[in-house]
CSV table of C-alpha atoms in Angstrom, one decimal:
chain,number,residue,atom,x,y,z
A,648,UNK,CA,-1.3,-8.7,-15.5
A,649,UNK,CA,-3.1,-7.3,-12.7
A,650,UNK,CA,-3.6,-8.5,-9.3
A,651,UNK,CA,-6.4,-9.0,-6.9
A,652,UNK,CA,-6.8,-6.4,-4.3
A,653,UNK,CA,-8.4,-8.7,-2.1
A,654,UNK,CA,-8.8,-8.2,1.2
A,655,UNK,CA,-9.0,-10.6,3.8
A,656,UNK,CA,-11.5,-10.7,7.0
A,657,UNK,CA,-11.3,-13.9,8.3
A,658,UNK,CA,-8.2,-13.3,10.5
A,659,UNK,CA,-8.9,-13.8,14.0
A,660,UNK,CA,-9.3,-11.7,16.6
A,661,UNK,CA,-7.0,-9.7,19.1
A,662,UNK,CA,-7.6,-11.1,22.4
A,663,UNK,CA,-8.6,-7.7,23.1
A,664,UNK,CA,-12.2,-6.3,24.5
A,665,UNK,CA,-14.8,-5.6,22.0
A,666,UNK,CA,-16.1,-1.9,22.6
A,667,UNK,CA,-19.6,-1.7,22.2
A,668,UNK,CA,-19.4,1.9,21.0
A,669,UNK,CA,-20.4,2.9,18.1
A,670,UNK,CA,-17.5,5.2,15.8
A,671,UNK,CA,-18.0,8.3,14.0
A,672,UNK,CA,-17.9,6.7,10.7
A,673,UNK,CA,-19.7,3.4,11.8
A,674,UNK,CA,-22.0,3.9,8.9
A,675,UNK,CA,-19.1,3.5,6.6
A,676,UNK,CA,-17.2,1.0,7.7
A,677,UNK,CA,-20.8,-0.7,8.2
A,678,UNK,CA,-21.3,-0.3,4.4
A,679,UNK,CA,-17.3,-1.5,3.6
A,680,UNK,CA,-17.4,-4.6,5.1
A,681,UNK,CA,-21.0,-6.0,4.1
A,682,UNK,CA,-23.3,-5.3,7.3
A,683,UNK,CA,-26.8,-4.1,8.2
A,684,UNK,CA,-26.3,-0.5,7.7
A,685,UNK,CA,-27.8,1.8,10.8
A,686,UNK,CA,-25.1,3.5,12.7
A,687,UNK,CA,-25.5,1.5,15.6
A,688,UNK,CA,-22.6,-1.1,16.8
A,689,UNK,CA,-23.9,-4.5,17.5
A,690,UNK,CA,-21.5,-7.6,18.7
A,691,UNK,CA,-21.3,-8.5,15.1
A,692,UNK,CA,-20.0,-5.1,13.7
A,693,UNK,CA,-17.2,-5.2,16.4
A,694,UNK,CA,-15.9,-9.2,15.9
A,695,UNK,CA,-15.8,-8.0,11.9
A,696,UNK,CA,-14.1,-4.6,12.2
A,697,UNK,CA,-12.0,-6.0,15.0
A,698,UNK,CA,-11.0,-9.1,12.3
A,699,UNK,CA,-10.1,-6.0,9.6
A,700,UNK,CA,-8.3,-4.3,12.3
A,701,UNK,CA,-6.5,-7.3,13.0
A,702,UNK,CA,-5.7,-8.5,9.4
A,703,UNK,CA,-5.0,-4.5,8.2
A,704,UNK,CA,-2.1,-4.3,10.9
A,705,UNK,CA,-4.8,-1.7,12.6
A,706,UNK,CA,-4.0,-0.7,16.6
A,707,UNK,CA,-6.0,-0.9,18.7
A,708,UNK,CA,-8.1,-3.5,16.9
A,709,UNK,CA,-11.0,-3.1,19.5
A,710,UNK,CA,-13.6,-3.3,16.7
A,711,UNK,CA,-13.9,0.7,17.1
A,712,UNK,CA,-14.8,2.7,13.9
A,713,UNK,CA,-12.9,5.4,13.6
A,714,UNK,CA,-11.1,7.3,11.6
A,715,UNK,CA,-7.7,5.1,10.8
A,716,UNK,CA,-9.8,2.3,9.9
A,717,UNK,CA,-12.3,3.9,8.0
A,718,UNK,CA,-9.1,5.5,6.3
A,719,UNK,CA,-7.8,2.4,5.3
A,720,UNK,CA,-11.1,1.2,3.8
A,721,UNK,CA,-11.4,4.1,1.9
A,722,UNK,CA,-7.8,3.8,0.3
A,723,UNK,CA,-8.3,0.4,-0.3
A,724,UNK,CA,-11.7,1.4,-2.3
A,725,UNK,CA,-9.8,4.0,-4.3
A,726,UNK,CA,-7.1,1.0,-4.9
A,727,UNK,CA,-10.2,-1.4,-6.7
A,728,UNK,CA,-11.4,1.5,-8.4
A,729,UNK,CA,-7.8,1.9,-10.2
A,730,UNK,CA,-9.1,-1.5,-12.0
A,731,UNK,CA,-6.6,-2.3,-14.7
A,732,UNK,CA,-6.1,1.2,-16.1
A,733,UNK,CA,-4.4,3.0,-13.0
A,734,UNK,CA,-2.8,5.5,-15.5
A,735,UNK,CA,-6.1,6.6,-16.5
A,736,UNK,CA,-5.1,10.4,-15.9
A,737,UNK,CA,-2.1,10.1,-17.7
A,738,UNK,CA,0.2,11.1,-14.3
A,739,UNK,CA,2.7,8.7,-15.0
A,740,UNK,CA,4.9,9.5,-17.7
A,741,UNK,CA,4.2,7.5,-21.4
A,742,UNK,CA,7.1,8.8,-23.2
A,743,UNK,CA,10.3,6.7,-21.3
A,744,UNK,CA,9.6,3.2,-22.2
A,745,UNK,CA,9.4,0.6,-19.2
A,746,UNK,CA,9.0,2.4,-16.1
A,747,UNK,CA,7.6,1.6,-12.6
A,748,UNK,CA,5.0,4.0,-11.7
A,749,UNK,CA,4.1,4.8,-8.0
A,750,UNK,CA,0.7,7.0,-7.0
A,751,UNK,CA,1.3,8.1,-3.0
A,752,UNK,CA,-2.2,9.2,-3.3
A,753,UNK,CA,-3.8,5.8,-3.9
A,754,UNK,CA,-0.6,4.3,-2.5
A,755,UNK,CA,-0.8,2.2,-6.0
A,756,UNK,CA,2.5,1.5,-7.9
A,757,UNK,CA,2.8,-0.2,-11.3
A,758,UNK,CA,5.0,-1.2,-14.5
A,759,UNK,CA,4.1,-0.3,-17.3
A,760,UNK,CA,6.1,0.1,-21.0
A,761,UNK,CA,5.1,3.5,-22.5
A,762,UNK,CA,1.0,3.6,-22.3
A,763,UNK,CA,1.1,-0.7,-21.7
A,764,UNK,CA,0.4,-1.9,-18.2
A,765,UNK,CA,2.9,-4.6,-17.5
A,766,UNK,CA,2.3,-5.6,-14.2
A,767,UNK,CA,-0.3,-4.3,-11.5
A,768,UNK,CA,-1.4,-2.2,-9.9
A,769,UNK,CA,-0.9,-3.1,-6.5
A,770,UNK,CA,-1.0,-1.6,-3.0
A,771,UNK,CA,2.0,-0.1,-1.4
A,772,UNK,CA,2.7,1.1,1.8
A,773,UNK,CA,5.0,4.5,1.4
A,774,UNK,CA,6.6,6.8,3.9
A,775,UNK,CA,4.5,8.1,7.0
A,776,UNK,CA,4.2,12.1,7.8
A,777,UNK,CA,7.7,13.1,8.3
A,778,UNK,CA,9.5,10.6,6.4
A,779,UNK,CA,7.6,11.1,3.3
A,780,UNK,CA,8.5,9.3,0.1
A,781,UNK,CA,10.0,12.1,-2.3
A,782,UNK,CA,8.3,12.5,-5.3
A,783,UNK,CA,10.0,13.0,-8.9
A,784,UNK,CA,11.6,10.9,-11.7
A,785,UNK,CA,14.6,8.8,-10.2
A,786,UNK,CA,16.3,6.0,-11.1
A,787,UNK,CA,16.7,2.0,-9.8
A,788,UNK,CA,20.7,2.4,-9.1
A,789,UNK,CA,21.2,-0.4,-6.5
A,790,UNK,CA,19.4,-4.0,-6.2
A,791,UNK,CA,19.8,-6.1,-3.4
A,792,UNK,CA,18.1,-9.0,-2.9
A,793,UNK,CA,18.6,-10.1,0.6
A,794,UNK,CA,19.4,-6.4,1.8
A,795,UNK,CA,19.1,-5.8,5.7
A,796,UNK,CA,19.2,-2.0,6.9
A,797,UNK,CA,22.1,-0.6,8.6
A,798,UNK,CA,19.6,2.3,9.7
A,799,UNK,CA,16.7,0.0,11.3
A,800,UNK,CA,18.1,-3.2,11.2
A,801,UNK,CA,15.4,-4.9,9.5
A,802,UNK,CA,15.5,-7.1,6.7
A,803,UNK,CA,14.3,-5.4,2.9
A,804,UNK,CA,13.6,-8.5,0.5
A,805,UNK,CA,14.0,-7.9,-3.3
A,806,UNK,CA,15.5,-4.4,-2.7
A,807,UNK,CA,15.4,-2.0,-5.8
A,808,UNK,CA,17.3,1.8,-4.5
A,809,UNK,CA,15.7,4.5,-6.7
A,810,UNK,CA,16.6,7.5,-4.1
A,811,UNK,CA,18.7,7.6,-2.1
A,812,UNK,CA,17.6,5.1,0.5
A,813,UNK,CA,14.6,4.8,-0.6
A,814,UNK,CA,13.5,1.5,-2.7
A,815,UNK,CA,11.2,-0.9,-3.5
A,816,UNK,CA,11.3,-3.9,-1.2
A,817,UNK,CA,8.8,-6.3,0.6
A,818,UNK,CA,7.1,-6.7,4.3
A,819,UNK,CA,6.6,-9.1,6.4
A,820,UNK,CA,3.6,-7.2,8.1
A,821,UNK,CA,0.6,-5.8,6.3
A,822,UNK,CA,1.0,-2.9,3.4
A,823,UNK,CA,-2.2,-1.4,5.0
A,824,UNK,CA,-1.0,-1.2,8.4
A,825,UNK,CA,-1.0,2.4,9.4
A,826,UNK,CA,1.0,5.3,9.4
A,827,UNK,CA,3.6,3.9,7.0
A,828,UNK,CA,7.2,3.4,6.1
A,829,UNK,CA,10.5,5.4,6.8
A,830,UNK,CA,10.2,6.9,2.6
A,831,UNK,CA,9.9,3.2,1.1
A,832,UNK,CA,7.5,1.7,-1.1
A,833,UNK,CA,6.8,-1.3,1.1
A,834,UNK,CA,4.9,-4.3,-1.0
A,835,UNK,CA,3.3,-7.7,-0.3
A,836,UNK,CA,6.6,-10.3,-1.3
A,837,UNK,CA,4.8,-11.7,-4.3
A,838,UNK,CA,4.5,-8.0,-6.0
A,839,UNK,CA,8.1,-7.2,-4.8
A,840,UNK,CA,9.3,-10.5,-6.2
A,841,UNK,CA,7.9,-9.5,-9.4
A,842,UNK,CA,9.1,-5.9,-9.5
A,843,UNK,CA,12.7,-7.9,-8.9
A,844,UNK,CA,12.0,-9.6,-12.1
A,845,UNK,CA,10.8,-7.3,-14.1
A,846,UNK,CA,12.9,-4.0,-13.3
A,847,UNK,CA,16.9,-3.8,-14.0
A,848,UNK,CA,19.2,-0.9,-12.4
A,849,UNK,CA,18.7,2.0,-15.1
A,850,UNK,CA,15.1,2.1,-15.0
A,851,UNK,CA,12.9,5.0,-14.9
A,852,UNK,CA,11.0,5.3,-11.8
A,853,UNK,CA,8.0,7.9,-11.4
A,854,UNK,CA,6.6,8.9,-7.9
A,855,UNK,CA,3.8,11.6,-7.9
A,856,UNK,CA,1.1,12.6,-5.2
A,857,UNK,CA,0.6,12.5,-1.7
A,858,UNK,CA,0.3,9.7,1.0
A,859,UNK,CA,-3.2,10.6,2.5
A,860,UNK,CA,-1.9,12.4,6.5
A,861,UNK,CA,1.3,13.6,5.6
């Protein structure tokens, strides 16, 4: 079953001041998040990208169009476009039976049993340039549900270790918010919750492509 990638803009606001400059993809973001198209940055434009910004986990969320947020949209329009066939181009591997697939390119990870979809797709936040998520066929070795880490000293819900440690586990924050984990795949609670269910220590996990900026 697949879940909505819905994205939410009716988070308020940062008590923060609302530039009136227009960004270098204003255009874009414009076009993303439903308003008039022309370029030009108007107090409407900021209070919604400035909501996005907010509700994305984007700083500073000064309603500015630039780059990061525009590079958030754009993931998240890959993400829809994955639809309910995110194996399309046959990256993950078919051949292994159930195994959870994760796309750092689309940062997308799914189940699926040979060429079925089980559960997904759905957005993942993986590791930011420098601690990137290592690629490869690994192995859930270690599940801890109520695992805190000795490293950070934060708490990873619904942990599943596939590499070392690196796992599946859920947020508290936003799976958008930039520039990533520490080589996680960080997930909303209710898709980590699932994995939990779904997923057993044994079981094949597949990690291919490349976070966009690392």
């Amino acid at each position: 079953m697949a879940l909505p990638l819905s994205v939410a803009f009716g988070a308020p606001a940062q008590a923060a001041s609302c530039t009136t400059k227009a960004g270098p993809d204003q255009k874009k973001v414009e076009k993303f998040l439903g308003r008039p198209v022309d370029g030009k940055q108007s107090t409407g434009d900021c209070h919604a990208i400035r909501n996005f910004q907010t509700s994305h986990g984007i700083s500073p969320a000064i309603g500015y169009a630039g780059p990061v947020t525009w590079g958030v949209m754009d993931l998240i329009n890959h993400q829809k476009a994955a639809g309910s066939n995110p194996n399309k181009a046959k990256n993950c591997p078919t051949n292994k039976g159930r195994i959870a697939c994760v796309d750092l390119t689309r940062q997308l990870s799914w189940i699926q049993d040979g060429s079925k979809l089980k559960f997904g797709p759905v957005p993942v936040r993986t590791g930011r340039n420098g601690y990137e998520t290592r690629t490869g066929s690994k192995k859930i070795y270690w599940r801890d549900i109520n695992h805190v880490s000795s490293v950070y000293n934060v708490a990873m819900p619904y942990s599943q270790f596939f590499d070392g440690g690196e796992a599946f586990h859920s947020i508290a924050g936003s799976v958008w918010s930039p520039p990533g984990s520490h080589g996680c795949v960080n997930m909303r609670k209710s898709d980590a919750k699932k994995y939990w269910s779904l997923l057993r220590n044994g079981d094949d996990v597949y990690v291919y492509g490349r976070k966009p900026g690392t």
